[in-house]
């Protein structure tokens, strides 16, 4: 059994190295994000403040008629799925493998990813449909097929990409969205309070089922209250620790920027890292954390009540900003300023707790991290179950949704009670396989995204137009798919 496990781990490591190597996903992520940033004229910079107002202050698009949840609930559902172990364990692992310079590449992934996240959400609303129960359903599993009309013989390229995404997303939901999260909760809670993992697993399984059985409306009601609270508490505690270690903050930023281009020498328990390692693990853990380019968050965006795809695209874009620029940065600075980053990969899961302990009395540091990780990871379970069920619905219809929810909850128990040494490698591979068809689709459809975005923002630059005003200035605007958009000319 051990030999089989080692063989699988070796295979996943090799496959992950290819997918996340210098010739496949990393350049594709960068090219896609840069292309969309240029074509959208730096929308993540020019429209960030209005986007934050739409998503956090306004919360609801009052004139919206279609959709299942508010803009804010769609945002918090997506945040629930992204702000998880990647923001605590993932950041620590990235630095443990790539050095402080990995944080810089996480930032790059996040900043360019904001344009990708905007585009995914735009397309999700633009091409969304309704399932047999009347619920909104959208995301790459729909917009790839409906937006890309190319054919090779009788085979639809868009449909092939859509099915690929849906299959990989269902599989990934049990890795990135389930096993990693449940296992992280169980291991940390057990270590902090000596509670048996089977008890933790049972509580998690029952808690997840209680929320998930009600679908997106139930998830939205929970996440709109739960997610802002958990993020605010985590950020405030992080700021307190950074104030305690304020003298080392300039040095921490210096290490992040210099090591990103020079590599990191061996020091303390850290074995050293090359520039290539900083880029690879920074970008891999970056996409694990904020999921920009993966297409997953677009599934939540498709459920939003909104009067225009641009508006929800902007709201969804703020998710990456909150996840990477705020939460990831807080974790990284705590790790670096306290020196807790100098650790091995095996100890990275507990490095953040060690960092928090230096700024808080007694065992409070570990407790805060354990509580935060539990909240983050549990919310991720909720968001990813919704992503998975929408892809199951795309593949086999509405009849598969409830069986999927039940299986998903049972796997939560497995993740909490089983040693999963392969889970992070598996998650990296699935993340990459999900992202590939989606990134291809974003490049192909970038012309459509840019054209319709420019048209909307030209007529509603302050993002305050009513539904009637939107309908009026959209009259006569041909938003159809034609050669212009598909080729991007």
Short mmCIF file of N, CA and C in Angstrom, two decimals, residues 8-175:
data_model
loop_
_atom_site.label_atom_id
_atom_site.label_comp_id
_atom_site.label_asym_id
_atom_site.label_seq_id
_atom_site.Cartn_x
_atom_site.Cartn_y
_atom_site.Cartn_z
N UNK A 8 1.84 6.88 -6.68
CA UNK A 8 0.82 7.89 -7.03
C UNK A 8 1.36 9.29 -6.74
N UNK A 9 2.02 9.43 -5.60
CA UNK A 9 2.57 10.75 -5.24
C UNK A 9 3.61 11.19 -6.25
N UNK A 10 4.44 10.24 -6.71
CA UNK A 10 5.46 10.56 -7.71
C UNK A 10 4.81 10.97 -9.03
N UNK A 11 3.76 10.24 -9.42
CA UNK A 11 3.06 10.56 -10.67
C UNK A 11 2.43 11.95 -10.59
N UNK A 12 1.73 12.23 -9.47
CA UNK A 12 1.09 13.53 -9.30
C UNK A 12 2.12 14.65 -9.28
N UNK A 13 3.27 14.38 -8.65
CA UNK A 13 4.33 15.38 -8.61
C UNK A 13 4.86 15.68 -10.00
N UNK A 14 5.04 14.63 -10.81
CA UNK A 14 5.53 14.81 -12.19
C UNK A 14 4.50 15.55 -13.02
N UNK A 15 3.23 15.13 -12.92
CA UNK A 15 2.16 15.78 -13.67
C UNK A 15 1.99 17.23 -13.25
N UNK A 16 2.04 17.47 -11.95
CA UNK A 16 1.95 18.84 -11.45
C UNK A 16 3.09 19.69 -11.93
N UNK A 17 4.29 19.09 -11.98
CA UNK A 17 5.45 19.83 -12.47
C UNK A 17 5.31 20.24 -13.93
N UNK A 18 4.66 19.36 -14.73
CA UNK A 18 4.43 19.68 -16.15
C UNK A 18 3.39 20.78 -16.28
N UNK A 19 2.24 20.57 -15.59
CA UNK A 19 1.15 21.54 -15.70
C UNK A 19 1.57 22.91 -15.20
N UNK A 20 2.26 22.93 -14.05
CA UNK A 20 2.67 24.19 -13.44
C UNK A 20 4.09 24.59 -13.82
N UNK A 21 4.65 23.91 -14.81
CA UNK A 21 5.99 24.23 -15.26
C UNK A 21 6.05 25.50 -16.09
N UNK A 22 7.22 25.81 -16.65
CA UNK A 22 7.41 27.09 -17.35
C UNK A 22 6.78 27.15 -18.74
N UNK A 23 6.17 26.05 -19.22
CA UNK A 23 5.67 26.06 -20.60
C UNK A 23 4.16 25.85 -20.73
N UNK A 24 3.45 25.69 -19.62
CA UNK A 24 2.02 25.40 -19.74
C UNK A 24 1.19 26.45 -19.00
N UNK A 25 0.84 26.18 -17.77
CA UNK A 25 -0.17 26.99 -17.09
C UNK A 25 0.33 28.36 -16.65
N UNK A 26 1.54 28.44 -16.13
CA UNK A 26 2.03 29.72 -15.63
C UNK A 26 2.07 30.78 -16.73
N UNK A 27 2.68 30.49 -17.90
CA UNK A 27 2.62 31.52 -18.95
C UNK A 27 1.21 31.77 -19.46
N UNK A 28 0.36 30.72 -19.49
CA UNK A 28 -1.02 30.91 -19.95
C UNK A 28 -1.80 31.80 -18.99
N UNK A 29 -1.60 31.61 -17.69
CA UNK A 29 -2.24 32.47 -16.70
C UNK A 29 -1.80 33.92 -16.86
N UNK A 30 -0.49 34.11 -17.00
CA UNK A 30 0.05 35.46 -17.13
C UNK A 30 -0.42 36.12 -18.42
N UNK A 31 -0.38 35.38 -19.53
CA UNK A 31 -0.78 35.94 -20.82
C UNK A 31 -2.27 36.31 -20.80
N UNK A 32 -3.09 35.41 -20.25
CA UNK A 32 -4.53 35.67 -20.20
C UNK A 32 -4.84 36.90 -19.35
N UNK A 33 -4.26 36.95 -18.15
CA UNK A 33 -4.48 38.09 -17.28
C UNK A 33 -3.99 39.39 -17.88
N UNK A 34 -2.82 39.35 -18.53
CA UNK A 34 -2.26 40.56 -19.14
C UNK A 34 -3.10 40.99 -20.34
N UNK A 35 -3.51 40.02 -21.17
CA UNK A 35 -4.33 40.34 -22.34
C UNK A 35 -5.64 40.99 -21.91
N UNK A 36 -6.30 40.42 -20.91
CA UNK A 36 -7.57 40.96 -20.46
C UNK A 36 -7.39 42.31 -19.78
N UNK A 37 -6.29 42.47 -19.06
CA UNK A 37 -5.99 43.77 -18.43
C UNK A 37 -5.86 44.86 -19.49
N UNK A 38 -5.16 44.53 -20.58
CA UNK A 38 -4.96 45.51 -21.66
C UNK A 38 -6.27 45.79 -22.38
N UNK A 39 -6.98 44.73 -22.74
CA UNK A 39 -8.22 44.91 -23.51
C UNK A 39 -9.31 45.59 -22.69
N UNK A 40 -9.29 45.38 -21.38
CA UNK A 40 -10.27 46.02 -20.51
C UNK A 40 -9.74 47.34 -19.94
N UNK A 41 -8.58 47.77 -20.43
CA UNK A 41 -7.99 49.07 -20.07
C UNK A 41 -7.77 49.20 -18.56
N UNK A 42 -7.20 48.15 -17.98
CA UNK A 42 -6.85 48.18 -16.56
C UNK A 42 -8.05 48.32 -15.64
N UNK A 43 -9.10 47.60 -15.94
CA UNK A 43 -10.35 47.74 -15.20
C UNK A 43 -10.18 47.46 -13.71
N UNK A 44 -9.22 46.60 -13.34
CA UNK A 44 -9.02 46.29 -11.93
C UNK A 44 -8.44 47.48 -11.16
N UNK A 45 -7.86 48.44 -11.89
CA UNK A 45 -7.34 49.66 -11.25
C UNK A 45 -8.35 50.81 -11.35
N UNK A 46 -8.92 50.99 -12.52
CA UNK A 46 -9.79 52.15 -12.76
C UNK A 46 -11.17 52.02 -12.13
N UNK A 47 -11.63 50.79 -11.93
CA UNK A 47 -12.99 50.59 -11.42
C UNK A 47 -13.03 49.84 -10.08
N UNK A 48 -11.90 49.78 -9.38
CA UNK A 48 -11.89 49.04 -8.11
C UNK A 48 -12.80 49.68 -7.07
N UNK A 49 -12.72 50.98 -6.89
CA UNK A 49 -13.53 51.67 -5.88
C UNK A 49 -15.03 51.54 -6.18
N UNK A 50 -15.47 51.85 -7.42
CA UNK A 50 -16.90 51.62 -7.73
C UNK A 50 -17.32 50.17 -7.56
N UNK A 51 -16.42 49.25 -7.87
CA UNK A 51 -16.74 47.82 -7.72
C UNK A 51 -16.94 47.46 -6.26
N UNK A 52 -16.08 47.98 -5.38
CA UNK A 52 -16.23 47.74 -3.95
C UNK A 52 -17.54 48.33 -3.43
N UNK A 53 -17.90 49.50 -3.98
CA UNK A 53 -19.17 50.12 -3.58
C UNK A 53 -20.36 49.25 -3.99
N UNK A 54 -20.32 48.75 -5.23
CA UNK A 54 -21.41 47.90 -5.72
C UNK A 54 -21.57 46.64 -4.87
N UNK A 55 -20.44 46.00 -4.58
CA UNK A 55 -20.50 44.72 -3.91
C UNK A 55 -20.70 44.78 -2.41
N UNK A 56 -20.07 45.76 -1.75
CA UNK A 56 -20.07 45.79 -0.29
C UNK A 56 -21.03 46.82 0.28
N UNK A 57 -21.12 47.98 -0.35
CA UNK A 57 -22.00 49.04 0.18
C UNK A 57 -23.44 48.87 -0.32
N UNK A 58 -23.60 48.80 -1.64
CA UNK A 58 -24.95 48.69 -2.21
C UNK A 58 -25.56 47.31 -1.96
N UNK A 59 -24.74 46.26 -2.13
CA UNK A 59 -25.11 44.87 -1.85
C UNK A 59 -26.16 44.29 -2.78
N UNK A 60 -27.18 45.05 -3.14
CA UNK A 60 -28.25 44.53 -3.98
C UNK A 60 -28.43 45.42 -5.20
N UNK A 61 -28.70 44.78 -6.34
CA UNK A 61 -29.08 45.50 -7.55
C UNK A 61 -30.61 45.55 -7.54
N UNK A 62 -31.15 46.67 -7.05
CA UNK A 62 -32.57 46.74 -6.73
C UNK A 62 -33.49 46.43 -7.92
N UNK A 63 -33.04 46.77 -9.15
CA UNK A 63 -33.89 46.58 -10.33
C UNK A 63 -33.78 45.19 -10.94
N UNK A 64 -32.89 44.37 -10.41
CA UNK A 64 -32.64 43.06 -11.03
C UNK A 64 -33.85 42.15 -10.89
N UNK A 65 -34.12 41.41 -11.95
CA UNK A 65 -35.28 40.51 -11.96
C UNK A 65 -34.86 39.04 -11.99
N UNK A 66 -33.75 38.72 -12.61
CA UNK A 66 -33.30 37.33 -12.72
C UNK A 66 -32.21 37.05 -11.71
N UNK A 67 -32.05 35.76 -11.38
CA UNK A 67 -31.04 35.35 -10.42
C UNK A 67 -31.66 34.80 -9.16
N UNK A 68 -30.83 34.20 -8.30
CA UNK A 68 -31.32 33.54 -7.09
C UNK A 68 -30.88 34.22 -5.80
N UNK A 69 -29.74 34.94 -5.84
CA UNK A 69 -29.21 35.58 -4.63
C UNK A 69 -28.76 36.99 -4.98
N UNK A 70 -28.55 37.82 -3.95
CA UNK A 70 -28.10 39.19 -4.19
C UNK A 70 -26.66 39.22 -4.68
N UNK A 71 -26.23 40.37 -5.19
CA UNK A 71 -24.83 40.52 -5.61
C UNK A 71 -23.89 40.23 -4.45
N UNK A 72 -24.23 40.73 -3.27
CA UNK A 72 -23.39 40.55 -2.10
C UNK A 72 -23.33 39.08 -1.70
N UNK A 73 -24.46 38.38 -1.76
CA UNK A 73 -24.47 36.96 -1.42
C UNK A 73 -23.66 36.15 -2.42
N UNK A 74 -23.72 36.52 -3.69
CA UNK A 74 -22.90 35.85 -4.70
C UNK A 74 -21.42 36.09 -4.42
N UNK A 75 -21.09 37.33 -4.02
CA UNK A 75 -19.70 37.67 -3.68
C UNK A 75 -19.24 36.87 -2.47
N UNK A 76 -20.05 36.83 -1.41
CA UNK A 76 -19.63 36.12 -0.20
C UNK A 76 -19.58 34.61 -0.40
N UNK A 77 -20.44 34.09 -1.28
CA UNK A 77 -20.36 32.66 -1.60
C UNK A 77 -19.05 32.34 -2.30
N UNK A 78 -18.66 33.21 -3.25
CA UNK A 78 -17.38 33.03 -3.94
C UNK A 78 -16.21 33.21 -2.98
N UNK A 79 -16.32 34.22 -2.08
CA UNK A 79 -15.28 34.42 -1.07
C UNK A 79 -15.21 33.22 -0.13
N UNK A 80 -16.37 32.67 0.20
CA UNK A 80 -16.40 31.50 1.07
C UNK A 80 -15.59 30.36 0.46
N UNK A 81 -15.68 30.22 -0.87
CA UNK A 81 -14.98 29.13 -1.55
C UNK A 81 -13.49 29.41 -1.71
N UNK A 82 -13.11 30.69 -1.75
CA UNK A 82 -11.70 31.01 -2.01
C UNK A 82 -10.90 31.31 -0.75
N UNK A 83 -11.51 31.99 0.22
CA UNK A 83 -10.79 32.28 1.46
C UNK A 83 -10.84 31.03 2.33
N UNK A 84 -9.84 30.20 2.18
CA UNK A 84 -9.81 28.92 2.88
C UNK A 84 -8.40 28.58 3.34
N UNK A 85 -8.06 27.30 3.30
CA UNK A 85 -6.73 26.88 3.76
C UNK A 85 -5.62 27.50 2.93
N UNK A 86 -5.94 27.88 1.67
CA UNK A 86 -4.91 28.51 0.84
C UNK A 86 -4.41 29.80 1.42
N UNK A 87 -5.24 30.50 2.19
CA UNK A 87 -4.85 31.76 2.79
C UNK A 87 -4.03 31.59 4.05
N UNK A 88 -4.03 30.40 4.63
CA UNK A 88 -3.26 30.14 5.84
C UNK A 88 -2.18 29.10 5.56
N UNK A 89 -2.61 27.87 5.29
CA UNK A 89 -1.65 26.80 5.02
C UNK A 89 -0.98 27.01 3.66
N UNK A 90 -1.76 27.42 2.65
CA UNK A 90 -1.21 27.60 1.31
C UNK A 90 -0.14 28.66 1.24
N UNK A 91 -0.33 29.77 1.94
CA UNK A 91 0.68 30.84 1.96
C UNK A 91 1.94 30.34 2.65
N UNK A 92 1.77 29.68 3.78
CA UNK A 92 2.92 29.16 4.51
C UNK A 92 3.69 28.13 3.67
N UNK A 93 2.95 27.27 2.95
CA UNK A 93 3.60 26.27 2.10
C UNK A 93 4.34 26.93 0.94
N UNK A 94 3.73 27.95 0.34
CA UNK A 94 4.37 28.65 -0.77
C UNK A 94 5.69 29.26 -0.33
N UNK A 95 5.70 29.88 0.85
CA UNK A 95 6.94 30.50 1.34
C UNK A 95 7.94 29.44 1.76
N UNK A 96 7.45 28.32 2.34
CA UNK A 96 8.35 27.25 2.75
C UNK A 96 9.05 26.62 1.55
N UNK A 97 8.40 26.59 0.39
CA UNK A 97 8.98 25.98 -0.80
C UNK A 97 9.66 26.98 -1.73
N UNK A 98 9.13 28.20 -1.77
CA UNK A 98 9.65 29.20 -2.71
C UNK A 98 10.31 30.41 -2.09
N UNK A 99 10.31 30.47 -0.74
CA UNK A 99 10.89 31.62 -0.07
C UNK A 99 9.94 32.81 -0.08
N UNK A 100 10.32 33.90 0.61
CA UNK A 100 9.46 35.10 0.66
C UNK A 100 9.12 35.65 -0.72
N UNK A 101 9.98 35.42 -1.72
CA UNK A 101 9.72 35.90 -3.07
C UNK A 101 8.46 35.31 -3.67
N UNK A 102 8.01 34.15 -3.16
CA UNK A 102 6.79 33.54 -3.67
C UNK A 102 5.58 34.44 -3.45
N UNK A 103 5.63 35.27 -2.40
CA UNK A 103 4.52 36.18 -2.10
C UNK A 103 4.33 37.18 -3.24
N UNK A 104 5.45 37.67 -3.79
CA UNK A 104 5.36 38.61 -4.91
C UNK A 104 4.60 37.99 -6.07
N UNK A 105 4.89 36.73 -6.37
CA UNK A 105 4.22 36.08 -7.50
C UNK A 105 2.79 35.72 -7.17
N UNK A 106 2.46 35.59 -5.91
CA UNK A 106 1.06 35.45 -5.52
C UNK A 106 0.32 36.77 -5.80
N UNK A 107 0.99 37.90 -5.51
CA UNK A 107 0.41 39.21 -5.80
C UNK A 107 0.18 39.39 -7.31
N UNK A 108 1.19 39.00 -8.09
CA UNK A 108 1.07 39.12 -9.55
C UNK A 108 -0.13 38.32 -10.05
N UNK A 109 -0.22 37.09 -9.55
CA UNK A 109 -1.36 36.24 -9.93
C UNK A 109 -2.68 36.90 -9.55
N UNK A 110 -2.71 37.53 -8.38
CA UNK A 110 -3.93 38.18 -7.92
C UNK A 110 -4.29 39.41 -8.72
N UNK A 111 -3.31 40.28 -8.99
CA UNK A 111 -3.59 41.53 -9.69
C UNK A 111 -4.02 41.27 -11.13
N UNK A 112 -3.27 40.43 -11.84
CA UNK A 112 -3.68 40.07 -13.19
C UNK A 112 -4.97 39.25 -13.15
N UNK A 113 -5.10 38.45 -12.10
CA UNK A 113 -6.27 37.60 -11.97
C UNK A 113 -7.56 38.37 -11.76
N UNK A 114 -7.47 39.61 -11.30
CA UNK A 114 -8.68 40.42 -11.13
C UNK A 114 -9.37 40.65 -12.48
N UNK A 115 -8.58 40.85 -13.53
CA UNK A 115 -9.16 41.00 -14.87
C UNK A 115 -9.76 39.68 -15.34
N UNK A 116 -9.10 38.58 -15.01
CA UNK A 116 -9.64 37.26 -15.36
C UNK A 116 -10.92 36.98 -14.60
N UNK A 117 -10.94 37.33 -13.31
CA UNK A 117 -12.13 37.09 -12.48
C UNK A 117 -13.30 37.93 -12.98
N UNK A 118 -13.02 39.18 -13.35
CA UNK A 118 -14.07 40.02 -13.92
C UNK A 118 -14.66 39.36 -15.17
N UNK A 119 -13.79 38.89 -16.04
CA UNK A 119 -14.21 38.33 -17.32
C UNK A 119 -15.02 37.06 -17.13
N UNK A 120 -14.59 36.21 -16.20
CA UNK A 120 -15.33 34.97 -15.92
C UNK A 120 -16.75 35.27 -15.45
N UNK A 121 -16.87 36.21 -14.52
CA UNK A 121 -18.18 36.55 -13.98
C UNK A 121 -19.05 37.21 -15.04
N UNK A 122 -18.45 38.07 -15.86
CA UNK A 122 -19.19 38.71 -16.96
C UNK A 122 -19.79 37.64 -17.87
N UNK A 123 -18.98 36.70 -18.29
CA UNK A 123 -19.45 35.65 -19.20
C UNK A 123 -20.48 34.74 -18.52
N UNK A 124 -20.29 34.49 -17.23
CA UNK A 124 -21.22 33.61 -16.51
C UNK A 124 -22.63 34.19 -16.52
N UNK A 125 -22.75 35.51 -16.27
CA UNK A 125 -24.07 36.15 -16.29
C UNK A 125 -24.57 36.31 -17.72
N UNK A 126 -23.66 36.63 -18.62
CA UNK A 126 -24.00 36.85 -20.03
C UNK A 126 -24.64 35.61 -20.67
N UNK A 127 -24.14 34.43 -20.30
CA UNK A 127 -24.60 33.20 -20.94
C UNK A 127 -25.32 32.25 -19.99
N UNK A 128 -25.77 32.75 -18.85
CA UNK A 128 -26.41 31.86 -17.88
C UNK A 128 -27.77 31.38 -18.40
N UNK A 129 -28.22 30.28 -17.80
CA UNK A 129 -29.51 29.70 -18.15
C UNK A 129 -30.21 29.27 -16.87
N UNK A 130 -31.30 28.53 -16.98
CA UNK A 130 -32.00 28.01 -15.82
C UNK A 130 -32.10 26.50 -15.92
N UNK A 131 -31.99 25.84 -14.75
CA UNK A 131 -32.12 24.39 -14.76
C UNK A 131 -33.60 24.00 -14.65
N UNK A 132 -33.85 22.71 -14.53
CA UNK A 132 -35.24 22.22 -14.50
C UNK A 132 -36.01 22.70 -13.28
N UNK A 133 -35.29 23.11 -12.23
CA UNK A 133 -35.96 23.60 -11.02
C UNK A 133 -36.13 25.11 -11.05
N UNK A 134 -35.72 25.75 -12.14
CA UNK A 134 -35.85 27.19 -12.28
C UNK A 134 -34.74 27.99 -11.65
N UNK A 135 -33.65 27.32 -11.20
CA UNK A 135 -32.52 28.02 -10.59
C UNK A 135 -31.53 28.43 -11.66
N UNK A 136 -30.90 29.60 -11.44
CA UNK A 136 -29.88 30.08 -12.38
C UNK A 136 -28.70 29.12 -12.41
N UNK A 137 -28.17 28.92 -13.59
CA UNK A 137 -27.02 28.02 -13.74
C UNK A 137 -26.10 28.60 -14.81
N UNK A 138 -24.86 28.80 -14.45
CA UNK A 138 -23.91 29.37 -15.40
C UNK A 138 -22.49 29.16 -14.94
N UNK A 139 -21.55 29.56 -15.77
CA UNK A 139 -20.14 29.36 -15.51
C UNK A 139 -19.47 28.84 -16.75
N UNK A 140 -18.19 28.46 -16.67
CA UNK A 140 -17.48 27.95 -17.85
C UNK A 140 -18.15 26.75 -18.50
N UNK A 141 -18.84 25.93 -17.71
CA UNK A 141 -19.51 24.75 -18.25
C UNK A 141 -20.63 25.13 -19.20
N UNK A 142 -21.04 26.40 -19.18
CA UNK A 142 -22.05 26.90 -20.12
C UNK A 142 -21.47 27.92 -21.10
N UNK A 143 -20.71 28.90 -20.60
CA UNK A 143 -20.27 29.96 -21.52
C UNK A 143 -19.22 29.49 -22.52
N UNK A 144 -18.49 28.44 -22.21
CA UNK A 144 -17.54 27.92 -23.20
C UNK A 144 -18.29 27.35 -24.40
N UNK A 145 -19.36 26.61 -24.12
CA UNK A 145 -20.14 26.01 -25.20
C UNK A 145 -20.96 27.04 -25.96
N UNK A 146 -21.61 27.93 -25.23
CA UNK A 146 -22.52 28.89 -25.87
C UNK A 146 -21.78 30.07 -26.50
N UNK A 147 -20.58 30.33 -26.04
CA UNK A 147 -19.84 31.47 -26.56
C UNK A 147 -18.89 31.14 -27.70
N UNK A 148 -18.34 29.93 -27.69
CA UNK A 148 -17.37 29.54 -28.72
C UNK A 148 -18.08 28.63 -29.73
N UNK A 149 -18.20 29.11 -30.94
CA UNK A 149 -18.98 28.38 -31.95
C UNK A 149 -18.13 27.64 -32.98
N UNK A 150 -16.84 27.62 -32.77
CA UNK A 150 -15.96 26.89 -33.69
C UNK A 150 -16.32 25.42 -33.73
N UNK A 151 -16.11 24.79 -34.89
CA UNK A 151 -16.29 23.35 -35.03
C UNK A 151 -15.12 22.75 -35.79
N UNK A 152 -14.73 21.56 -35.37
CA UNK A 152 -13.75 20.78 -36.12
C UNK A 152 -14.52 19.58 -36.66
N UNK A 153 -14.89 19.65 -37.94
CA UNK A 153 -15.80 18.66 -38.49
C UNK A 153 -17.17 18.86 -37.86
N UNK A 154 -17.68 17.82 -37.20
CA UNK A 154 -18.96 17.91 -36.51
C UNK A 154 -18.81 18.15 -35.01
N UNK A 155 -17.57 18.27 -34.57
CA UNK A 155 -17.30 18.42 -33.13
C UNK A 155 -17.23 19.89 -32.75
N UNK A 156 -18.02 20.30 -31.76
CA UNK A 156 -18.01 21.67 -31.26
C UNK A 156 -16.86 21.85 -30.28
N UNK A 157 -15.95 22.75 -30.60
CA UNK A 157 -14.79 23.00 -29.73
C UNK A 157 -15.26 23.52 -28.38
N UNK A 158 -16.23 24.44 -28.41
CA UNK A 158 -16.74 25.00 -27.16
C UNK A 158 -17.36 23.96 -26.26
N UNK A 159 -18.10 23.03 -26.83
CA UNK A 159 -18.74 21.98 -26.03
C UNK A 159 -17.71 21.06 -25.41
N UNK A 160 -16.68 20.72 -26.15
CA UNK A 160 -15.61 19.87 -25.61
C UNK A 160 -14.95 20.57 -24.42
N UNK A 161 -14.63 21.86 -24.58
CA UNK A 161 -14.01 22.61 -23.49
C UNK A 161 -14.93 22.69 -22.28
N UNK A 162 -16.23 22.90 -22.53
CA UNK A 162 -17.21 23.01 -21.45
C UNK A 162 -17.31 21.71 -20.66
N UNK A 163 -17.35 20.58 -21.36
CA UNK A 163 -17.45 19.29 -20.69
C UNK A 163 -16.16 18.98 -19.92
N UNK A 164 -15.02 19.31 -20.52
CA UNK A 164 -13.74 19.13 -19.82
C UNK A 164 -13.75 19.89 -18.50
N UNK A 165 -14.17 21.15 -18.56
CA UNK A 165 -14.20 21.96 -17.34
C UNK A 165 -15.13 21.33 -16.31
N UNK A 166 -16.33 20.93 -16.73
CA UNK A 166 -17.31 20.39 -15.79
C UNK A 166 -16.79 19.12 -15.12
N UNK A 167 -16.17 18.24 -15.88
CA UNK A 167 -15.63 17.00 -15.32
C UNK A 167 -14.52 17.29 -14.32
N UNK A 168 -13.57 18.13 -14.73
CA UNK A 168 -12.46 18.46 -13.83
C UNK A 168 -12.95 19.19 -12.58
N UNK A 169 -13.97 20.03 -12.73
CA UNK A 169 -14.50 20.78 -11.59
C UNK A 169 -15.16 19.86 -10.58
N UNK A 170 -15.90 18.88 -11.05
CA UNK A 170 -16.54 17.92 -10.13
C UNK A 170 -15.47 17.16 -9.35
N UNK A 171 -14.44 16.70 -10.06
CA UNK A 171 -13.35 15.98 -9.38
C UNK A 171 -12.63 16.91 -8.41
N UNK A 172 -12.34 18.13 -8.87
CA UNK A 172 -11.62 19.10 -8.03
C UNK A 172 -12.40 19.47 -6.79
N UNK A 173 -13.73 19.46 -6.88
CA UNK A 173 -14.53 19.85 -5.72
C UNK A 173 -14.30 18.92 -4.54
N UNK A 174 -13.90 17.69 -4.81
CA UNK A 174 -13.61 16.76 -3.72
C UNK A 174 -12.17 16.91 -3.21
N UNK A 175 -11.33 17.62 -3.96
CA UNK A 175 -9.96 17.85 -3.54
C UNK A 175 -9.79 19.20 -2.90
#
